[in-house]
Amino acid sequence: MQETKIVLSDREIPKRWYNIMADMPNLPKPPLHPATHKPVGPDDLSAIFPMTLIEQEVSTEQWIDIPEEVLDIYTLWRPTPLYRARRLEAALSTPAKIYYKYEGASPVGSHKPNTSVPQAYYNKKAGMKRIATETGAGQWGSALAMAGSLFGIEVTVYMVKVSYEQKPYRRIAMETWNATVHPSPSNLTNAGRKILEADPESPGSLGIAISEAIEDAATHSDTNYSLGSVLNHVLLHQTVIGLEAKKQLEIAGDYPDIVIGCCGGGSNLGGVSFPFLQDKINGKDLRVVAVEPASCPTLTKGEFRYDFGDTAGLTPLLMMYTLGHDFVPPGIHAGGLRYHADAPLVCQLYHDGLIEAKAYTQTAIFQAAVQFAKTEGIIPAPETAHAIKAAIDEALLAKEEGKEKTILFNLSGHGYLDLAAYADYLAGKLQDYEYPEEKIKEALSKLPAI
Ligand SMILES: *Cc1c(COP(=O)(O)O)cnc(C)c1O
């Protein structure tokens, strides 16, 4: 019998996160204060983040211990299985070996609780009563809601209004985990009231929701703010994915030639690839590929410069590949990949040639997702479908070249709460958007000149 899954025991969960900042040839440039353009210090951040996370944000220690309490909760779904996609390989008649790490195995169906759990833990330990955050379609909100309920810390979620109304299932999940969910813009914050005054029917946006959550945290001493991607400490927590995958591939007697992840803010890509990038920095021959939507082509078409993390320009300026903070990407189904920029760590590594990037259109990625579902069973999240498309393309290229390559991709989440997207695809109603060059140019022209 051939093995399909490589599983580790609970005792083999990594005990430390890997910090790539210890090994990078060039560290990202520091975040700058949005008004003064001077580097931000710990004091600027302590109003909304606990000190442990601020320390992790700037740490250059190679390994950081995972607290016992976090490991305990990780055992609810970790280690996640590593699958060999034998049926997909057969359908493609490729000599390549395709492996995928299944992060959809978590209770919320994605990789996001790998960081929401430690973030809730550190906030609880710092004496916080409540955490405020934003969510688009609800993936991050539900991950934080679950973590909050496990540690007994309240969670307030500002959810983009159009999603709040049109995508009720993750909202119901958040409420089941005891979170309070507000449609954003709300009349609970100055930022929300200002938007509502100008446009009472505003559908909201992630940028507005971020502004509301930050204001909530900054104006309540018992409340902090929490972010589900982009920041260094988030990518650090996600490295459990790659660390486990490395052990599992070792058991299979393999090592990847190519590591692939979809890239919205960069957290699951960083998580799966950083432990392998450590080897690449030390001379190992392997490729890491970030996959993004053609309609929001951050790495492939953006500019590497300082930009805000949110639409309103309240956050520190980060050095990122960006399309401009007020660029509004078309409403594709992979909502998690619509961020205007990417994690500073991913951007620096891309800039230094250690990561490659690719972009695909919506119909192409759904075609790949359906082929995957028909051969491997799992219906992937639309975000994940980008990584699957790239893995299939690499496997077909290996066939053309007659090479037996080993491909690893991260299956960042399942798509069972995104079935409306599949309904549109199956009905032939999906639209492909052109690369919005003019809109990106316009958004980039408004960036601060630093
Ligand atoms: C949020 C999300 C993403 C995108 O976020 P990253 O920070 O780039 O990982 C990708 N896949 C799934 C399933 C998600 O929920």
Tab-separated table of C-alpha atoms and ligand atoms in Angstrom:
chain	number	residue	atom	x	y	z
A	1	MET	CA	0.000	0.000	0.000
A	2	GLN	CA	1.234	3.479	-0.904
A	3	GLU	CA	1.003	6.210	1.711
A	4	THR	CA	-1.261	9.191	1.034
A	5	LYS	CA	-0.953	11.048	4.336
A	6	ILE	CA	2.068	11.686	6.497
A	7	VAL	CA	0.919	12.414	10.025
A	8	LEU	CA	2.857	13.427	13.122
A	9	SER	CA	1.858	12.764	16.716
A	10	ASP	CA	0.778	15.563	19.090
A	11	ARG	CA	4.218	15.337	20.726
A	12	GLU	CA	5.860	16.324	17.441
A	13	ILE	CA	4.248	19.784	17.227
A	14	PRO	CA	7.134	22.271	16.887
A	15	LYS	CA	8.042	23.768	20.277
A	16	ARG	CA	9.572	26.917	18.781
A	17	TRP	CA	8.683	29.300	15.969
A	18	TYR	CA	11.355	30.070	13.363
A	19	ASN	CA	12.275	33.747	12.987
A	20	ILE	CA	13.636	34.392	9.497
A	21	MET	CA	14.885	37.843	10.570
A	22	ALA	CA	17.876	36.042	12.114
A	23	ASP	CA	18.959	34.836	8.673
A	24	MET	CA	17.773	37.360	6.070
A	25	PRO	CA	20.530	38.943	3.977
A	26	ASN	CA	18.730	42.299	4.347
A	27	LEU	CA	16.202	43.174	7.047
A	28	PRO	CA	13.126	45.186	6.025
A	29	LYS	CA	13.406	48.941	6.535
A	30	PRO	CA	11.780	50.053	9.817
A	31	PRO	CA	8.101	51.084	10.065
A	32	LEU	CA	7.687	54.877	10.143
A	33	HIS	CA	5.305	57.042	12.137
A	34	PRO	CA	2.426	58.110	9.835
A	35	ALA	CA	2.781	61.810	10.710
A	36	THR	CA	6.471	62.412	11.515
A	37	HIS	CA	7.929	59.766	9.151
A	38	LYS	CA	10.400	58.835	11.945
A	39	PRO	CA	10.911	55.142	12.851
A	40	VAL	CA	8.215	53.999	15.300
A	41	GLY	CA	9.356	52.811	18.720
A	42	PRO	CA	7.779	50.288	21.103
A	43	ASP	CA	5.975	53.144	22.923
A	44	ASP	CA	4.089	54.106	19.765
A	45	LEU	CA	2.682	50.577	19.560
A	46	SER	CA	2.035	49.814	23.234
A	47	ALA	CA	-1.375	51.530	23.165
A	48	ILE	CA	-2.739	48.738	20.971
A	49	PHE	CA	-0.360	45.717	21.222
A	50	PRO	CA	0.980	43.732	24.218
A	51	MET	CA	4.751	44.096	24.795
A	52	THR	CA	5.504	40.419	24.028
A	53	LEU	CA	4.152	40.821	20.496
A	54	ILE	CA	6.002	44.132	20.030
A	55	GLU	CA	9.207	42.323	21.074
A	56	GLN	CA	8.520	39.522	18.602
A	57	GLU	CA	7.883	42.123	15.899
A	58	VAL	CA	11.470	43.412	16.141
A	59	SER	CA	13.294	40.300	17.393
A	60	THR	CA	16.259	38.856	15.498
A	61	GLU	CA	16.470	35.729	17.707
A	62	GLN	CA	16.418	32.707	15.402
A	63	TRP	CA	14.016	30.611	17.505
A	64	ILE	CA	11.207	31.766	19.792
A	65	ASP	CA	9.609	29.388	22.305
A	66	ILE	CA	5.914	28.620	21.871
A	67	PRO	CA	4.175	28.951	25.259
A	68	GLU	CA	2.860	25.726	26.827
A	69	GLU	CA	-0.717	27.126	26.881
A	70	VAL	CA	-0.559	27.784	23.133
A	71	LEU	CA	0.831	24.302	22.395
A	72	ASP	CA	-2.076	22.845	24.404
A	73	ILE	CA	-4.582	24.545	22.107
A	74	TYR	CA	-2.569	23.785	18.953
A	75	THR	CA	-3.158	20.077	19.756
A	76	LEU	CA	-6.865	20.583	18.920
A	77	TRP	CA	-5.859	20.372	15.230
A	78	ARG	CA	-2.074	20.340	14.949
A	79	PRO	CA	0.003	18.717	13.585
A	80	THR	CA	-1.955	19.011	10.339
A	81	PRO	CA	-1.545	16.204	7.801
A	82	LEU	CA	0.790	16.409	4.821
A	83	TYR	CA	-0.841	14.761	1.803
A	84	ARG	CA	0.737	13.317	-1.302
A	85	ALA	CA	-1.660	14.272	-4.133
A	86	ARG	CA	-1.331	10.935	-5.937
A	87	ARG	CA	-4.673	11.196	-7.726
A	88	LEU	CA	-3.976	14.687	-8.990
A	89	GLU	CA	-0.516	13.550	-10.150
A	90	ALA	CA	-2.132	10.653	-12.048
A	91	ALA	CA	-4.734	12.935	-13.663
A	92	LEU	CA	-1.921	15.211	-14.873
A	93	SER	CA	0.256	12.189	-15.797
A	94	THR	CA	3.201	14.105	-14.413
A	95	PRO	CA	6.460	12.641	-13.127
A	96	ALA	CA	6.378	15.377	-10.439
A	97	LYS	CA	5.499	14.560	-6.849
A	98	ILE	CA	2.916	16.960	-5.431
A	99	TYR	CA	2.576	17.359	-1.658
A	100	TYR	CA	0.172	19.638	0.180
A	101	LYS	CA	-0.058	20.724	3.791
A	102	TYR	CA	-3.722	20.780	4.845
A	103	GLU	CA	-4.360	23.846	7.026
A	104	GLY	CA	-8.093	23.520	6.373
A	105	ALA	CA	-8.006	20.926	9.179
A	106	SER	CA	-8.256	23.655	11.845
A	107	PRO	CA	-11.635	24.287	13.542
A	108	VAL	CA	-12.152	27.480	11.530
A	109	GLY	CA	-11.012	25.866	8.269
A	110	SER	CA	-7.838	27.891	7.607
A	111	HIS	CA	-4.289	28.568	8.829
A	112	LYS	CA	-5.358	31.747	10.680
A	113	PRO	CA	-5.731	30.285	14.214
A	114	ASN	CA	-1.980	29.498	14.193
A	115	THR	CA	-1.584	33.187	15.045
A	116	SER	CA	-4.967	34.108	16.590
A	117	VAL	CA	-4.320	31.636	19.429
A	118	PRO	CA	-0.934	33.063	20.517
A	119	GLN	CA	-2.229	36.634	20.008
A	120	ALA	CA	-5.223	35.993	22.290
A	121	TYR	CA	-2.911	34.301	24.802
A	122	TYR	CA	-0.396	37.184	25.005
A	123	ASN	CA	-3.190	39.746	25.299
A	124	LYS	CA	-4.875	37.803	28.084
A	125	LYS	CA	-1.549	37.482	29.891
A	126	ALA	CA	-0.995	41.249	29.575
A	127	GLY	CA	-4.294	41.756	31.448
A	128	MET	CA	-6.436	42.780	28.490
A	129	LYS	CA	-10.172	42.219	28.809
A	130	ARG	CA	-10.990	42.607	25.152
A	131	ILE	CA	-9.491	42.549	21.629
A	132	ALA	CA	-10.881	44.552	18.692
A	133	THR	CA	-10.265	43.581	15.099
A	134	GLU	CA	-11.619	43.868	11.560
A	135	THR	CA	-12.662	41.199	9.135
A	136	GLY	CA	-13.691	41.090	5.485
A	137	ALA	CA	-15.508	37.892	4.669
A	138	GLY	CA	-14.894	36.651	8.223
A	139	GLN	CA	-11.892	34.273	8.038
A	140	TRP	CA	-9.744	36.301	10.426
A	141	GLY	CA	-12.682	37.377	12.621
A	142	SER	CA	-13.710	33.771	13.169
A	143	ALA	CA	-10.133	32.674	13.952
A	144	LEU	CA	-9.815	35.389	16.610
A	145	ALA	CA	-13.319	34.727	17.952
A	146	MET	CA	-12.446	31.071	18.509
A	147	ALA	CA	-9.127	31.939	20.181
A	148	GLY	CA	-10.855	34.508	22.397
A	149	SER	CA	-13.436	32.007	23.564
A	150	LEU	CA	-10.712	29.443	24.385
A	151	PHE	CA	-8.778	31.940	26.543
A	152	GLY	CA	-11.767	33.801	28.003
A	153	ILE	CA	-11.044	37.192	26.410
A	154	GLU	CA	-13.798	39.220	24.722
A	155	VAL	CA	-13.568	39.814	20.976
A	156	THR	CA	-15.186	42.690	19.054
A	157	VAL	CA	-15.182	42.343	15.275
A	158	TYR	CA	-15.840	45.154	12.799
A	159	MET	CA	-17.054	43.271	9.748
A	160	VAL	CA	-17.266	44.943	6.329
A	161	LYS	CA	-20.999	45.686	6.014
A	162	VAL	CA	-21.558	44.160	2.596
A	163	SER	CA	-20.082	40.849	3.826
A	164	TYR	CA	-22.003	41.086	7.111
A	165	GLU	CA	-25.200	41.199	5.088
A	166	GLN	CA	-24.342	38.845	2.212
A	167	LYS	CA	-22.157	36.217	3.925
A	168	PRO	CA	-23.883	35.347	7.197
A	169	TYR	CA	-22.260	31.979	7.956
A	170	ARG	CA	-18.918	33.128	9.333
A	171	ARG	CA	-20.737	35.848	11.306
A	172	ILE	CA	-22.859	33.123	12.888
A	173	ALA	CA	-19.683	31.143	13.652
A	174	MET	CA	-18.125	34.224	15.305
A	175	GLU	CA	-21.257	34.738	17.404
A	176	THR	CA	-21.260	31.054	18.367
A	177	TRP	CA	-17.717	31.607	19.681
A	178	ASN	CA	-19.147	34.524	21.694
A	179	ALA	CA	-17.701	37.447	19.692
A	180	THR	CA	-19.628	40.701	19.192
A	181	VAL	CA	-19.851	41.501	15.491
A	182	HIS	CA	-20.642	45.016	14.199
A	183	PRO	CA	-21.304	45.846	10.567
A	184	SER	CA	-18.726	48.465	9.512
A	185	PRO	CA	-19.041	51.437	9.058
A	186	SER	CA	-20.751	51.572	12.471
A	187	ASN	CA	-21.870	54.513	14.581
A	188	LEU	CA	-19.668	53.311	17.461
A	189	THR	CA	-16.493	55.117	16.349
A	190	ASN	CA	-15.585	58.556	14.984
A	191	ALA	CA	-14.153	56.910	11.872
A	192	GLY	CA	-17.404	55.028	11.231
A	193	ARG	CA	-19.680	58.008	12.001
A	194	LYS	CA	-17.708	60.198	9.603
A	195	ILE	CA	-18.169	57.724	6.762
A	196	LEU	CA	-21.890	57.266	7.559
A	197	GLU	CA	-22.459	61.033	7.579
A	198	ALA	CA	-21.059	61.283	4.059
A	199	ASP	CA	-22.756	58.106	2.830
A	200	PRO	CA	-25.380	56.431	5.047
A	201	GLU	CA	-25.515	53.519	2.570
A	202	SER	CA	-21.730	52.879	2.551
A	203	PRO	CA	-21.040	49.153	1.951
A	204	GLY	CA	-17.833	49.486	3.991
A	205	SER	CA	-14.317	48.328	3.195
A	206	LEU	CA	-11.494	46.562	4.980
A	207	GLY	CA	-9.672	49.896	5.306
A	208	ILE	CA	-12.638	51.501	7.096
A	209	ALA	CA	-13.052	48.465	9.375
A	210	ILE	CA	-9.337	48.623	10.326
A	211	SER	CA	-9.720	52.299	11.216
A	212	GLU	CA	-12.725	51.482	13.455
A	213	ALA	CA	-10.991	48.593	15.245
A	214	ILE	CA	-7.805	50.615	15.879
A	215	GLU	CA	-9.839	53.548	17.224
A	216	ASP	CA	-11.781	51.208	19.526
A	217	ALA	CA	-8.524	49.726	20.903
A	218	ALA	CA	-6.746	53.084	21.221
A	219	THR	CA	-9.634	54.651	23.157
A	220	HIS	CA	-10.153	51.800	25.672
A	221	SER	CA	-7.380	50.944	28.130
A	222	ASP	CA	-8.655	47.380	28.633
A	223	THR	CA	-8.712	46.710	24.868
A	224	ASN	CA	-5.991	45.892	22.334
A	225	TYR	CA	-5.984	45.531	18.560
A	226	SER	CA	-5.065	42.414	16.615
A	227	LEU	CA	-4.056	41.816	12.986
A	228	GLY	CA	-4.342	38.526	11.079
A	229	SER	CA	-1.566	38.940	8.494
A	230	VAL	CA	1.226	41.260	7.244
A	231	LEU	CA	3.110	41.902	10.520
A	232	ASN	CA	6.359	40.088	11.390
A	233	HIS	CA	4.960	38.366	14.495
A	234	VAL	CA	2.036	36.958	12.489
A	235	LEU	CA	4.368	35.351	9.930
A	236	LEU	CA	6.529	34.085	12.809
A	237	HIS	CA	3.562	32.223	14.350
A	238	GLN	CA	2.662	30.701	10.984
A	239	THR	CA	6.060	28.991	10.652
A	240	VAL	CA	4.621	25.952	12.466
A	241	ILE	CA	3.249	25.039	9.009
A	242	GLY	CA	6.647	24.825	7.310
A	243	LEU	CA	8.399	23.312	10.333
A	244	GLU	CA	5.914	20.433	10.429
A	245	ALA	CA	6.040	20.008	6.643
A	246	LYS	CA	9.822	19.719	6.784
A	247	LYS	CA	9.619	16.859	9.314
A	248	GLN	CA	6.875	15.152	7.315
A	249	LEU	CA	8.810	15.358	4.042
A	250	GLU	CA	11.840	13.950	5.833
A	251	ILE	CA	9.716	10.935	6.854
A	252	ALA	CA	8.653	10.587	3.200
A	253	GLY	CA	12.323	10.767	2.195
A	254	ASP	CA	11.752	13.927	0.150
A	255	TYR	CA	12.732	17.586	-0.032
A	256	PRO	CA	10.875	20.162	-2.176
A	257	ASP	CA	12.311	21.708	-5.331
A	258	ILE	CA	9.449	24.218	-5.238
A	259	VAL	CA	7.396	25.615	-2.315
A	260	ILE	CA	4.193	27.418	-3.273
A	261	GLY	CA	1.702	29.542	-1.327
A	262	CYS	CA	-1.065	31.954	-2.238
A	263	CYS	CA	-0.278	35.479	-1.116
A	264	GLY	CA	-2.804	37.974	0.254
A	265	GLY	CA	-0.906	39.567	3.119
A	266	GLY	CA	1.752	36.860	3.013
A	267	SER	CA	1.144	34.938	6.245
A	268	ASN	CA	0.461	31.426	4.940
A	269	LEU	CA	3.174	31.795	2.273
A	270	GLY	CA	5.642	32.935	4.947
A	271	GLY	CA	4.475	30.149	7.237
A	272	VAL	CA	5.006	27.327	4.786
A	273	SER	CA	8.164	28.701	3.128
A	274	PHE	CA	10.364	30.443	5.743
A	275	PRO	CA	11.777	27.227	7.275
A	276	PHE	CA	12.761	26.153	3.742
A	277	LEU	CA	14.064	29.632	2.870
A	278	GLN	CA	16.484	29.266	5.772
A	279	ASP	CA	18.046	26.382	3.804
A	280	LYS	CA	17.989	28.424	0.583
A	281	ILE	CA	19.783	31.320	2.286
A	282	ASN	CA	22.372	28.726	3.378
A	283	GLY	CA	22.903	27.579	-0.212
A	284	LYS	CA	20.242	24.946	-0.863
A	285	ASP	CA	18.755	24.957	-4.358
A	286	LEU	CA	15.002	25.483	-4.189
A	287	ARG	CA	12.370	27.922	-5.428
A	288	VAL	CA	9.637	29.669	-3.438
A	289	VAL	CA	6.644	30.975	-5.387
A	290	ALA	CA	4.037	33.518	-4.174
A	291	VAL	CA	0.764	33.395	-6.104
A	292	GLU	CA	-1.602	36.348	-6.355
A	293	PRO	CA	-4.702	37.373	-8.342
A	294	ALA	CA	-4.145	39.154	-11.679
A	295	SER	CA	-6.698	41.746	-10.508
A	296	CYS	CA	-4.669	42.634	-7.364
A	297	PRO	CA	-1.079	42.025	-8.557
A	298	THR	CA	0.823	43.400	-5.582
A	299	LEU	CA	4.224	41.746	-6.052
A	300	THR	CA	4.135	41.350	-9.828
A	301	LYS	CA	2.984	44.935	-10.646
A	302	GLY	CA	3.306	46.981	-7.446
A	303	GLU	CA	6.062	49.378	-6.413
A	304	PHE	CA	8.493	48.740	-3.538
A	305	ARG	CA	8.080	51.779	-1.281
A	306	TYR	CA	6.612	53.045	1.981
A	307	ASP	CA	2.810	52.938	2.243
A	308	PHE	CA	0.103	52.851	4.894
A	309	GLY	CA	-1.432	49.566	6.008
A	310	ASP	CA	-4.986	50.946	5.917
A	311	THR	CA	-7.103	53.148	3.664
A	312	ALA	CA	-7.393	56.052	6.086
A	313	GLY	CA	-3.623	56.355	6.624
A	314	LEU	CA	-3.721	55.785	10.410
A	315	THR	CA	-1.213	52.929	10.613
A	316	PRO	CA	2.575	53.233	10.523
A	317	LEU	CA	4.148	53.375	7.058
A	318	LEU	CA	5.559	49.995	6.032
A	319	MET	CA	8.116	49.241	3.301
A	320	MET	CA	6.092	47.014	0.951
A	321	TYR	CA	5.287	46.223	-2.645
A	322	THR	CA	2.069	48.188	-2.909
A	323	LEU	CA	-0.654	49.168	-5.349
A	324	GLY	CA	-1.477	52.237	-3.228
A	325	HIS	CA	-3.459	52.184	0.036
A	326	ASP	CA	-6.636	53.575	-1.531
A	327	PHE	CA	-6.578	51.203	-4.513
A	328	VAL	CA	-9.843	49.243	-4.426
A	329	PRO	CA	-9.354	45.911	-6.226
A	330	PRO	CA	-12.232	44.359	-8.183
A	331	GLY	CA	-14.613	42.196	-6.134
A	332	ILE	CA	-13.077	38.797	-6.875
A	333	HIS	CA	-14.161	35.775	-4.847
A	334	ALA	CA	-10.718	35.289	-3.270
A	335	GLY	CA	-11.453	38.103	-0.796
A	336	GLY	CA	-8.408	37.191	1.318
A	337	LEU	CA	-6.084	38.123	-1.564
A	338	ARG	CA	-7.461	41.642	-2.123
A	339	TYR	CA	-5.042	43.495	0.180
A	340	HIS	CA	-3.236	46.422	-1.516
A	341	ALA	CA	0.234	45.359	-0.283
A	342	ASP	CA	2.101	42.409	1.314
A	343	ALA	CA	4.028	41.634	4.469
A	344	PRO	CA	7.313	43.625	4.695
A	345	LEU	CA	9.193	40.325	5.259
A	346	VAL	CA	7.786	38.749	2.074
A	347	CYS	CA	8.418	41.974	0.121
A	348	GLN	CA	12.062	42.234	1.219
A	349	LEU	CA	12.680	38.563	0.337
A	350	TYR	CA	11.017	39.079	-3.045
A	351	HIS	CA	13.105	42.213	-3.599
A	352	ASP	CA	16.258	40.218	-2.799
A	353	GLY	CA	15.340	37.487	-5.295
A	354	LEU	CA	14.652	34.762	-2.718
A	355	ILE	CA	10.932	34.546	-3.570
A	356	GLU	CA	9.328	34.564	-7.043
A	357	ALA	CA	5.777	35.714	-7.834
A	358	LYS	CA	3.049	34.750	-10.301
A	359	ALA	CA	-0.464	36.075	-10.966
A	360	TYR	CA	-3.544	34.259	-12.309
A	361	THR	CA	-7.075	35.223	-13.304
A	362	GLN	CA	-10.191	34.049	-11.504
A	363	THR	CA	-11.479	31.588	-14.095
A	364	ALA	CA	-8.056	29.913	-14.358
A	365	ILE	CA	-7.827	29.332	-10.609
A	366	PHE	CA	-11.381	27.966	-10.278
A	367	GLN	CA	-10.689	25.514	-13.107
A	368	ALA	CA	-7.667	24.274	-11.121
A	369	ALA	CA	-9.728	24.159	-7.911
A	370	VAL	CA	-12.397	21.995	-9.521
A	371	GLN	CA	-9.791	19.627	-10.956
A	372	PHE	CA	-8.304	19.361	-7.464
A	373	ALA	CA	-11.718	18.717	-5.861
A	374	LYS	CA	-12.508	15.999	-8.396
A	375	THR	CA	-9.206	14.179	-7.834
A	376	GLU	CA	-8.322	14.842	-4.178
A	377	GLY	CA	-11.805	15.400	-2.731
A	378	ILE	CA	-11.251	18.615	-0.781
A	379	ILE	CA	-12.978	21.737	-2.117
A	380	PRO	CA	-10.357	24.468	-1.565
A	381	ALA	CA	-10.884	28.100	-0.566
A	382	PRO	CA	-10.768	30.436	-3.597
A	383	GLU	CA	-7.560	31.947	-2.135
A	384	THR	CA	-5.907	28.524	-1.949
A	385	ALA	CA	-6.947	27.777	-5.550
A	386	HIS	CA	-4.211	30.225	-6.649
A	387	ALA	CA	-1.536	27.995	-5.100
A	388	ILE	CA	-3.147	24.903	-6.638
A	389	LYS	CA	-3.094	26.451	-10.107
A	390	ALA	CA	0.618	27.223	-9.744
A	391	ALA	CA	1.335	23.681	-8.460
A	392	ILE	CA	-0.505	22.170	-11.438
A	393	ASP	CA	1.402	24.415	-13.874
A	394	GLU	CA	4.738	23.406	-12.313
A	395	ALA	CA	3.750	19.719	-12.500
A	396	LEU	CA	2.834	20.071	-16.187
A	397	LEU	CA	6.119	21.860	-16.872
A	398	ALA	CA	7.983	18.997	-15.149
A	399	LYS	CA	6.166	16.593	-17.474
A	400	GLU	CA	7.164	18.636	-20.533
A	401	GLU	CA	10.775	18.685	-19.367
A	402	GLY	CA	10.673	15.046	-18.265
A	403	LYS	CA	11.872	15.958	-14.770
A	404	GLU	CA	10.835	14.329	-11.501
A	405	LYS	CA	10.346	17.455	-9.405
A	406	THR	CA	9.014	17.615	-5.857
A	407	ILE	CA	6.393	20.292	-5.330
A	408	LEU	CA	4.994	21.405	-1.964
A	409	PHE	CA	2.057	23.781	-1.661
A	410	ASN	CA	0.105	25.045	1.296
A	411	LEU	CA	-3.614	24.277	1.240
A	412	SER	CA	-4.387	27.362	3.334
A	413	GLY	CA	-8.078	26.596	3.806
A	414	HIS	CA	-11.136	24.723	2.637
A	415	GLY	CA	-13.928	26.359	0.671
A	416	TYR	CA	-17.070	25.035	2.367
A	417	LEU	CA	-18.146	28.515	3.450
A	418	ASP	CA	-17.353	29.922	-0.009
A	419	LEU	CA	-19.606	27.707	-2.076
A	420	ALA	CA	-21.417	30.701	-3.595
A	421	ALA	CA	-18.186	31.354	-5.507
A	422	TYR	CA	-18.302	27.815	-6.901
A	423	ALA	CA	-21.956	28.324	-7.839
A	424	ASP	CA	-20.918	31.344	-9.926
A	425	TYR	CA	-18.072	29.396	-11.535
A	426	LEU	CA	-20.251	26.381	-12.359
A	427	ALA	CA	-22.936	28.651	-13.825
A	428	GLY	CA	-20.326	30.326	-16.064
A	429	LYS	CA	-20.910	33.663	-14.341
A	430	LEU	CA	-17.336	34.386	-13.266
A	431	GLN	CA	-15.759	37.505	-14.673
A	432	ASP	CA	-12.043	38.012	-15.314
A	433	TYR	CA	-10.798	41.505	-14.616
A	434	GLU	CA	-8.085	43.266	-16.567
A	435	TYR	CA	-5.046	44.481	-14.691
A	436	PRO	CA	-6.392	47.878	-13.578
A	437	GLU	CA	-3.296	49.825	-14.635
A	438	GLU	CA	-4.871	53.298	-14.600
A	439	LYS	CA	-6.410	52.883	-11.139
A	440	ILE	CA	-3.149	51.577	-9.700
A	441	LYS	CA	-1.221	54.500	-11.235
A	442	GLU	CA	-3.680	56.914	-9.680
A	443	ALA	CA	-3.471	55.256	-6.241
A	444	LEU	CA	0.339	55.168	-6.362
A	445	SER	CA	0.521	58.845	-7.262
A	446	LYS	CA	-1.020	59.684	-3.845
A	447	LEU	CA	1.643	57.943	-1.740
A	448	PRO	CA	3.874	59.958	0.595
A	449	ALA	CA	7.227	60.702	-1.042
A	450	ILE	CA	9.764	59.069	1.278
B	1	LIG	C1	-6.815	34.898	4.851
B	1	LIG	C2	-6.540	33.790	3.944
B	1	LIG	C3	-5.530	33.856	2.959
B	1	LIG	C4	-4.716	35.095	2.689
B	1	LIG	O1	-3.939	35.578	3.738
B	1	LIG	P1	-2.363	35.390	3.840
B	1	LIG	O2	-1.972	36.267	4.960
B	1	LIG	O3	-1.748	35.806	2.531
B	1	LIG	O4	-2.111	33.957	4.124
B	1	LIG	C5	-5.296	32.749	2.179
B	1	LIG	N1	-6.024	31.621	2.321
B	1	LIG	C6	-7.007	31.518	3.243
B	1	LIG	C7	-7.783	30.252	3.334
B	1	LIG	C8	-7.289	32.595	4.091
B	1	LIG	O5	-8.264	32.491	5.007
